PDB file of C-alpha atoms in Angstrom:
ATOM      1  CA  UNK A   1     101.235  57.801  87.146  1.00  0.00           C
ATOM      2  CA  UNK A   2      98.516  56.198  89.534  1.00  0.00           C
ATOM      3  CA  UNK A   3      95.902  59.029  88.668  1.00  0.00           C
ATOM      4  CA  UNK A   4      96.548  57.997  84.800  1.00  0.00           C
ATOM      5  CA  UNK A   5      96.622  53.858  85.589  1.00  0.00           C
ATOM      6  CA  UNK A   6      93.516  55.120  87.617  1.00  0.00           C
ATOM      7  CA  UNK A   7      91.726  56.563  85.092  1.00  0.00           C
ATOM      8  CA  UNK A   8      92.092  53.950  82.975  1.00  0.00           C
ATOM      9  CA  UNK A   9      90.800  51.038  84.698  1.00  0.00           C
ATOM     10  CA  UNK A  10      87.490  53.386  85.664  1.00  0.00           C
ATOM     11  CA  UNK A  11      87.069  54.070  81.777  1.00  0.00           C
ATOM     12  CA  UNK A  12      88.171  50.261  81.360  1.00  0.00           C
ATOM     13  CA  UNK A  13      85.087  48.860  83.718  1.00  0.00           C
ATOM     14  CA  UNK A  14      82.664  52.281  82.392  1.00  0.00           C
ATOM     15  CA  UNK A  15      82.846  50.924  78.818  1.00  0.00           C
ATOM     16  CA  UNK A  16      82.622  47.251  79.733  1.00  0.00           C
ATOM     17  CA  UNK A  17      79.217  47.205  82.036  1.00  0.00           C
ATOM     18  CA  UNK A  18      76.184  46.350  80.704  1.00  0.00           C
ATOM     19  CA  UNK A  19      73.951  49.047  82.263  1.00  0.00           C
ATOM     20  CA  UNK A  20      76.173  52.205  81.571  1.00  0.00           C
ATOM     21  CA  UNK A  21      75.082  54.636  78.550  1.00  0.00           C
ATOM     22  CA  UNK A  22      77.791  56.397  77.508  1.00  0.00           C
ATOM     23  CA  UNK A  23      76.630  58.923  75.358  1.00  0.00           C
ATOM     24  CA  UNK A  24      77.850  60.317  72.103  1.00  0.00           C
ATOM     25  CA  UNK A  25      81.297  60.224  71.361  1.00  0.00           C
ATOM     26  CA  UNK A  26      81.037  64.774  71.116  1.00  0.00           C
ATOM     27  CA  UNK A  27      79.699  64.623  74.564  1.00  0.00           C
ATOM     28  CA  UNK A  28      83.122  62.673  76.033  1.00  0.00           C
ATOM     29  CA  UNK A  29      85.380  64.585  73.680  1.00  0.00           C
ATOM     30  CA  UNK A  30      83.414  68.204  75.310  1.00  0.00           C
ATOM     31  CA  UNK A  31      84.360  66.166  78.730  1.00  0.00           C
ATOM     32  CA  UNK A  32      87.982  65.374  77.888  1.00  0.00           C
ATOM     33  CA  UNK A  33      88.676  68.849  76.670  1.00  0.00           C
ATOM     34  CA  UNK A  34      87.124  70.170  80.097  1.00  0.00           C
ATOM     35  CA  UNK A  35      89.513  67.860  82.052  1.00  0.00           C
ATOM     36  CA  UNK A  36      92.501  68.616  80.509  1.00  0.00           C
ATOM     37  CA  UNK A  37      91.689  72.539  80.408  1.00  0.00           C
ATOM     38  CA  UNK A  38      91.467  72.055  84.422  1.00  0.00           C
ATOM     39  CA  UNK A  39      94.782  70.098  84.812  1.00  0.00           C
ATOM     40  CA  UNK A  40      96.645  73.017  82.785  1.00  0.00           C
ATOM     41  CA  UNK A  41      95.094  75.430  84.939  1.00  0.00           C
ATOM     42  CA  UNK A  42      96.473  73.443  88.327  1.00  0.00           C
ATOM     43  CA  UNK A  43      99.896  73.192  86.558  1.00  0.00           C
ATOM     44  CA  UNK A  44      99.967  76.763  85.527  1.00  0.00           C
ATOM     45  CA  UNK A  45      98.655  77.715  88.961  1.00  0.00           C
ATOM     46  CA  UNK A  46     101.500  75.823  90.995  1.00  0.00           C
ATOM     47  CA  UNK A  47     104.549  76.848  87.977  1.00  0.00           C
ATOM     48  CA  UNK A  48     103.348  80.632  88.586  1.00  0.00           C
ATOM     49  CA  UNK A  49     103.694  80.192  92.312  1.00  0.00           C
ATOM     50  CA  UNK A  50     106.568  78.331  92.285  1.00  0.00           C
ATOM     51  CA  UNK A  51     108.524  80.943  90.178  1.00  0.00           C
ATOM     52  CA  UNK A  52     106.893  83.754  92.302  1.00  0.00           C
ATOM     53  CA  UNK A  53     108.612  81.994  95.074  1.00  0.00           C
ATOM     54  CA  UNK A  54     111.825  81.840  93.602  1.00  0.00           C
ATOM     55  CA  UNK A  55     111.967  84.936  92.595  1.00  0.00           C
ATOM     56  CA  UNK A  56     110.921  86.195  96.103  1.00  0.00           C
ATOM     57  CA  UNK A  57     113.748  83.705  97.600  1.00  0.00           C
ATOM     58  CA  UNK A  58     116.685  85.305  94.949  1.00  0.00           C
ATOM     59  CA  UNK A  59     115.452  89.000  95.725  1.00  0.00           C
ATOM     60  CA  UNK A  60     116.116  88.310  99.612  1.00  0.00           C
ATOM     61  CA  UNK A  61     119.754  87.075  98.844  1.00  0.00           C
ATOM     62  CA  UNK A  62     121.300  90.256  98.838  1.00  0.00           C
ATOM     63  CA  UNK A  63     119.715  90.723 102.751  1.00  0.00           C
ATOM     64  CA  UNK A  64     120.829  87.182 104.089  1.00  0.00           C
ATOM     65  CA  UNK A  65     124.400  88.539 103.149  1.00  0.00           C
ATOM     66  CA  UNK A  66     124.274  91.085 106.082  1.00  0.00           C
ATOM     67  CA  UNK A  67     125.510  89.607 109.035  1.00  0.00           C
ATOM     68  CA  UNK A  68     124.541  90.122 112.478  1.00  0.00           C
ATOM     69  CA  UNK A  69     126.628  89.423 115.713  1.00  0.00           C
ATOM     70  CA  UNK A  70     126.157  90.257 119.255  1.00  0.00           C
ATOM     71  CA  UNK A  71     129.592  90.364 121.402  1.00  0.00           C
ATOM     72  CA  UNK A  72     129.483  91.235 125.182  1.00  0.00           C
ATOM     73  CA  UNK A  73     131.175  94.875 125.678  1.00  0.00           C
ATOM     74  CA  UNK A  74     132.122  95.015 129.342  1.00  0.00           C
ATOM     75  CA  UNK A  75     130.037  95.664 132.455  1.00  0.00           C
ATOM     76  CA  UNK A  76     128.058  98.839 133.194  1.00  0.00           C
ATOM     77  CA  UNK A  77     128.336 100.835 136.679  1.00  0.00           C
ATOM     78  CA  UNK A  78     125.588  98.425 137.891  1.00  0.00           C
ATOM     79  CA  UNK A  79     127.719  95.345 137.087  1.00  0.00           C
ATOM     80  CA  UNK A  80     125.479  94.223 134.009  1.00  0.00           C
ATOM     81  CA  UNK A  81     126.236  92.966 130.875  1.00  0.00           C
ATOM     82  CA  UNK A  82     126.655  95.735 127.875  1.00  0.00           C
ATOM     83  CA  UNK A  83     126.597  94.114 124.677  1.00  0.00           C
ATOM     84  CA  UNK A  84     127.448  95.409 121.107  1.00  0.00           C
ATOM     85  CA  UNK A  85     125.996  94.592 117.550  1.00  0.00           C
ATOM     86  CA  UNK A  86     127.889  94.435 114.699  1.00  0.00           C
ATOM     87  CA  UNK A  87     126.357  94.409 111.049  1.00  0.00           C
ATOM     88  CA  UNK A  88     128.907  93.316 108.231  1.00  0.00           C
ATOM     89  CA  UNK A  89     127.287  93.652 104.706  1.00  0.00           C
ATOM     90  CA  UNK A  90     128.853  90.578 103.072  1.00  0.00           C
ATOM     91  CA  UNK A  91     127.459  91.202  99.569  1.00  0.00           C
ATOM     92  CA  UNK A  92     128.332  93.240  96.490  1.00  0.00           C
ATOM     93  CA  UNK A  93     126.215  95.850  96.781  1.00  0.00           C
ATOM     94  CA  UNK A  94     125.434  98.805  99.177  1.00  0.00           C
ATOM     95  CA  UNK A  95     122.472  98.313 101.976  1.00  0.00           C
ATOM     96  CA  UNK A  96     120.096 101.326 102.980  1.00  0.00           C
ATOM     97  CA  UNK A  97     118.305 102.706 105.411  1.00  0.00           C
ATOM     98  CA  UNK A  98     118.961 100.022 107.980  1.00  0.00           C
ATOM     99  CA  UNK A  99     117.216 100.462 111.367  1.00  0.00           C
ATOM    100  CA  UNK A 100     117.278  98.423 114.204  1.00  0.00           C
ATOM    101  CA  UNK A 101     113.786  98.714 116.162  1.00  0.00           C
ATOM    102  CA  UNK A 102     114.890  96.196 119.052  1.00  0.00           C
ATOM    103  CA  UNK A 103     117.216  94.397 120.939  1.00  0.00           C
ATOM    104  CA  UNK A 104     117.021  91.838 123.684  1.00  0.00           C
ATOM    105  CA  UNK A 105     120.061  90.091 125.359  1.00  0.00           C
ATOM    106  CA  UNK A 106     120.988  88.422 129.049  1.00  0.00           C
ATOM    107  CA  UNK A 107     122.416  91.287 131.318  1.00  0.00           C
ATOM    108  CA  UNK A 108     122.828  89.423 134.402  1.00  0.00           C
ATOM    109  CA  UNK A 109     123.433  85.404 135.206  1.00  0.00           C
ATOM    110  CA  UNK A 110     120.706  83.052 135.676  1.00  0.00           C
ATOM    111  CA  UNK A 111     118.467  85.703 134.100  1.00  0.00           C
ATOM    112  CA  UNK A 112     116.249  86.305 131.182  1.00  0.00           C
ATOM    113  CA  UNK A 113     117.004  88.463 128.400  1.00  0.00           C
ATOM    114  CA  UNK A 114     115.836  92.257 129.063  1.00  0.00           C
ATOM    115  CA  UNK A 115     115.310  94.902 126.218  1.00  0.00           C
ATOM    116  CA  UNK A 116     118.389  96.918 125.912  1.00  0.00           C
ATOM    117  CA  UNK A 117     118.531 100.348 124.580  1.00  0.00           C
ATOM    118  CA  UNK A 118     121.081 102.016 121.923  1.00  0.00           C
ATOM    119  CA  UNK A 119     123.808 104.474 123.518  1.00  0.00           C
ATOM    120  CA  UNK A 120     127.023 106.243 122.826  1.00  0.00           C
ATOM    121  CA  UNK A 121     130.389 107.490 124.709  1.00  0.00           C
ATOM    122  CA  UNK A 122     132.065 110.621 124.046  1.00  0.00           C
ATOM    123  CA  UNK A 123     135.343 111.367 126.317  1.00  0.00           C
ATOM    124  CA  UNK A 124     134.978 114.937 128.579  1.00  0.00           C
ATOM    125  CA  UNK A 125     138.249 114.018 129.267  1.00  0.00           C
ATOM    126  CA  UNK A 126     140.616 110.987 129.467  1.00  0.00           C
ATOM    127  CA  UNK A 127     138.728 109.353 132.594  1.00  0.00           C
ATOM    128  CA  UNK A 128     135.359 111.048 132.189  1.00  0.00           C
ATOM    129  CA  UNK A 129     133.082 109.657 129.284  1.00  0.00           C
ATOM    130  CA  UNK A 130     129.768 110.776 129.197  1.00  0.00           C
ATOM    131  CA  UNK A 131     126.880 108.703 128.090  1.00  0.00           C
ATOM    132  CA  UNK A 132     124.408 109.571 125.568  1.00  0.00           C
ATOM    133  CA  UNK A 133     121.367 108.231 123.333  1.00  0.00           C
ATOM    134  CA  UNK A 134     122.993 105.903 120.478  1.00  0.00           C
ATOM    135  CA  UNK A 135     121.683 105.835 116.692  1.00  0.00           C
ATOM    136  CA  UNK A 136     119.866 102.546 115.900  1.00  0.00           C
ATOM    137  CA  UNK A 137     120.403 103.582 112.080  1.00  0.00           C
ATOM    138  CA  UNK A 138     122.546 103.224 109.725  1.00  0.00           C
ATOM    139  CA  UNK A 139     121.831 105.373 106.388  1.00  0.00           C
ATOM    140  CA  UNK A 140     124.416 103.503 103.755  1.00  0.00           C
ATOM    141  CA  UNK A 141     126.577 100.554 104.722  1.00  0.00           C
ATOM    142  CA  UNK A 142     128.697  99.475 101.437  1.00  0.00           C
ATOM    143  CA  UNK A 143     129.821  96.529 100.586  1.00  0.00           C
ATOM    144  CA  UNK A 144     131.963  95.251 103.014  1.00  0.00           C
ATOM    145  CA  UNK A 145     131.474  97.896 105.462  1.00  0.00           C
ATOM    146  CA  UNK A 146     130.704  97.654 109.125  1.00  0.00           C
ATOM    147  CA  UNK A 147     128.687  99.016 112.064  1.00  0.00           C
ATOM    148  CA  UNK A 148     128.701  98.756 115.357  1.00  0.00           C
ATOM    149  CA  UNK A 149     125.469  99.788 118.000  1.00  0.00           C
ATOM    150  CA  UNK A 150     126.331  99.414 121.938  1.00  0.00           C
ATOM    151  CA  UNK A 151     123.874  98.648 124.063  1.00  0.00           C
ATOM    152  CA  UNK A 152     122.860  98.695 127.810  1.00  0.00           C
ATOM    153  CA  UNK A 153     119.723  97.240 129.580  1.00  0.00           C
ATOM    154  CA  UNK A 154     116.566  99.220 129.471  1.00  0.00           C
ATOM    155  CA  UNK A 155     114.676 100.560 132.667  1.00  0.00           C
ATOM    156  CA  UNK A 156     112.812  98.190 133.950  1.00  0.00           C
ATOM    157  CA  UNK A 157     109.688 100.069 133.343  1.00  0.00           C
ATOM    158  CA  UNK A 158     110.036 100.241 129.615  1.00  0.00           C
ATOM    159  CA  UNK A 159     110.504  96.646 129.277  1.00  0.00           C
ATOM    160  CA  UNK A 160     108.072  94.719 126.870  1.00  0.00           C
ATOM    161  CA  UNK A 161     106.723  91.869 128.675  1.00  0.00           C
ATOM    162  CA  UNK A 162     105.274  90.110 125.289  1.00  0.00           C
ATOM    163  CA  UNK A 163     107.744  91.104 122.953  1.00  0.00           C
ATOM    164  CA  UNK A 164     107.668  90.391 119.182  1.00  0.00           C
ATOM    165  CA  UNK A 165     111.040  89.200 118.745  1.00  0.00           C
ATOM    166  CA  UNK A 166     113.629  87.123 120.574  1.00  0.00           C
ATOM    167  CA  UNK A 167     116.949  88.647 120.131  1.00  0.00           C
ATOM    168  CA  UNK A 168     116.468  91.321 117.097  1.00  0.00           C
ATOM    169  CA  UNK A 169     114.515  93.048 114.978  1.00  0.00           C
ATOM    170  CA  UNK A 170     115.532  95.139 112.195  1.00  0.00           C
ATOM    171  CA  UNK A 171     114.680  96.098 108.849  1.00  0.00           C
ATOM    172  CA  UNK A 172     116.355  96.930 106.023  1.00  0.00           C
ATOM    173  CA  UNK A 173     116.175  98.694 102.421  1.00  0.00           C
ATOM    174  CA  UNK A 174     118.074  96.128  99.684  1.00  0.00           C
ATOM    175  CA  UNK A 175     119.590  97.767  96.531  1.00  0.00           C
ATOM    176  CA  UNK A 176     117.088  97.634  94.390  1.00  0.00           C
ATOM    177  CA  UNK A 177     114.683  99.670  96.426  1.00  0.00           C
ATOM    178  CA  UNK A 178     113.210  96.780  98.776  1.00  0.00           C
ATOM    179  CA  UNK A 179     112.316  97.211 101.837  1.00  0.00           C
ATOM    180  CA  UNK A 180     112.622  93.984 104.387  1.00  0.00           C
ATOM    181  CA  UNK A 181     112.117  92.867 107.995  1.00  0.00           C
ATOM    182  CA  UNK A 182     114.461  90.470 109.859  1.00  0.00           C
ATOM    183  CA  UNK A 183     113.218  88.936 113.320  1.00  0.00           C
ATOM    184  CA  UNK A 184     115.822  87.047 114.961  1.00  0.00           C
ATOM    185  CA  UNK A 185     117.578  84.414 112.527  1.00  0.00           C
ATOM    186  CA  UNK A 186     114.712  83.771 110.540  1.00  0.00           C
ATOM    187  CA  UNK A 187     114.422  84.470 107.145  1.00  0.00           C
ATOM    188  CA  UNK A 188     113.981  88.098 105.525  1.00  0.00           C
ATOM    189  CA  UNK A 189     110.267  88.909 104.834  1.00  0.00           C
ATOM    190  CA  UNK A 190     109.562  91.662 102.388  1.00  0.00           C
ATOM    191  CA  UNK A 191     107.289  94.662 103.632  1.00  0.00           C
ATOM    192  CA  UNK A 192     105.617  97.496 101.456  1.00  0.00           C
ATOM    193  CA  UNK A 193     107.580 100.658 101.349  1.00  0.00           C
ATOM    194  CA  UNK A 194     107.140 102.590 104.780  1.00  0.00           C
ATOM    195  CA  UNK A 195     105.414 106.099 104.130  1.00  0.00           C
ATOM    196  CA  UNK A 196     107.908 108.873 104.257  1.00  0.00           C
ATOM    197  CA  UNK A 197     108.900 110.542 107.325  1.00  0.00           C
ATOM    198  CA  UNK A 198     107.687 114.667 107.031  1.00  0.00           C
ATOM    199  CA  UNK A 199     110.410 117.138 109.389  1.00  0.00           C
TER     200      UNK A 199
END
């Protein structure tokens, strides 16, 4: 409203000076026309990206519906912290291909947060587990559905010192054949389709 009250007072004083020529009235039609051809380009411009963004914010609903929490899960043989993940997918629709590709969490008191790696238990016998590798995958989770990933702190020698998340990174294929990336609580960002994995 000030750019139009603007406009008019400039015209206002243009027509009333003495030493101003304005020109034919073609010439300020031509002008006009060219003005408001360049405002509905800006106001195309900014609908299209607003829509783009919208759309962009509704595909990554389905991905804010799977939930992440991290819940401590006993100490290891060293006395540190294990922790375990668990992934709920709260929406309507299956999730795919979801891969975790880090996780950092506090191990000991009055200490930062190390990178932990993925690992599994399977009982020898009633008192003897033996420790193994864990899957940071999860193919399908349906609707509803949950998984769990235990964890225990990294060596020392493999940890990151400039990592490029916080707590977690993982990414995650929607069901409409997106694929997105989720670092720490901030929102999902869509990534191009990772090139297929050969053997």
């Amino acid at each position: 409203m000030a750019v139009a009250l603007g406009l008019v007072a400039v015209l206002a004083l243009t027509s009333t000076h003495t030493n101003v020529d304005l020109g034919s009235l073609p010439a300020w039609v031509s002008a006009g026309g060219a003005l408001f051809t360049a405002a509905g380009v800006v106001l195309a411009l900014r609908s299209y990206q607003s829509t783009r963004h919208s759309d962009l914010e509704d595909q990554a609903n389905q991905v804010r519906l799977l939930h992440m929490l991290p819940w401590p899960d006993g100490l290891d043989a060293n006395r540190k912290q294990q922790w375990r993940t668990e992934f709920t997918n709260r929406s309507k629709d299956p999730l795919y291909e979801i891969e975790i590709h880090g996780f950092r969490a506090q191990v000991e008191d009055d200490a930062d947060a190390v990178n932990m790696r993925a690992f599994a238990e399977t009982a020898l016998s009633e008192d003897t587990p033996i420790r193994s590798g864990g899957w940071r995958r999860q193919a399908v989770l349906e609707a509803g559905e949950t998984f769990n990933i235990r964890w225990e702190s990294d060596d020392p020698a493999e940890q990151n010192p400039a990592p490029a998340f916080v707590s977690i990174w993982y990414s995650v294929m929607d069901a409409n054949g997106r694929y997105w990336n989720v670092v720490d609580n901030n929102e999902p960002e869509k990534v191009p389709r990772p090139s297929r994995r050969l053997g």
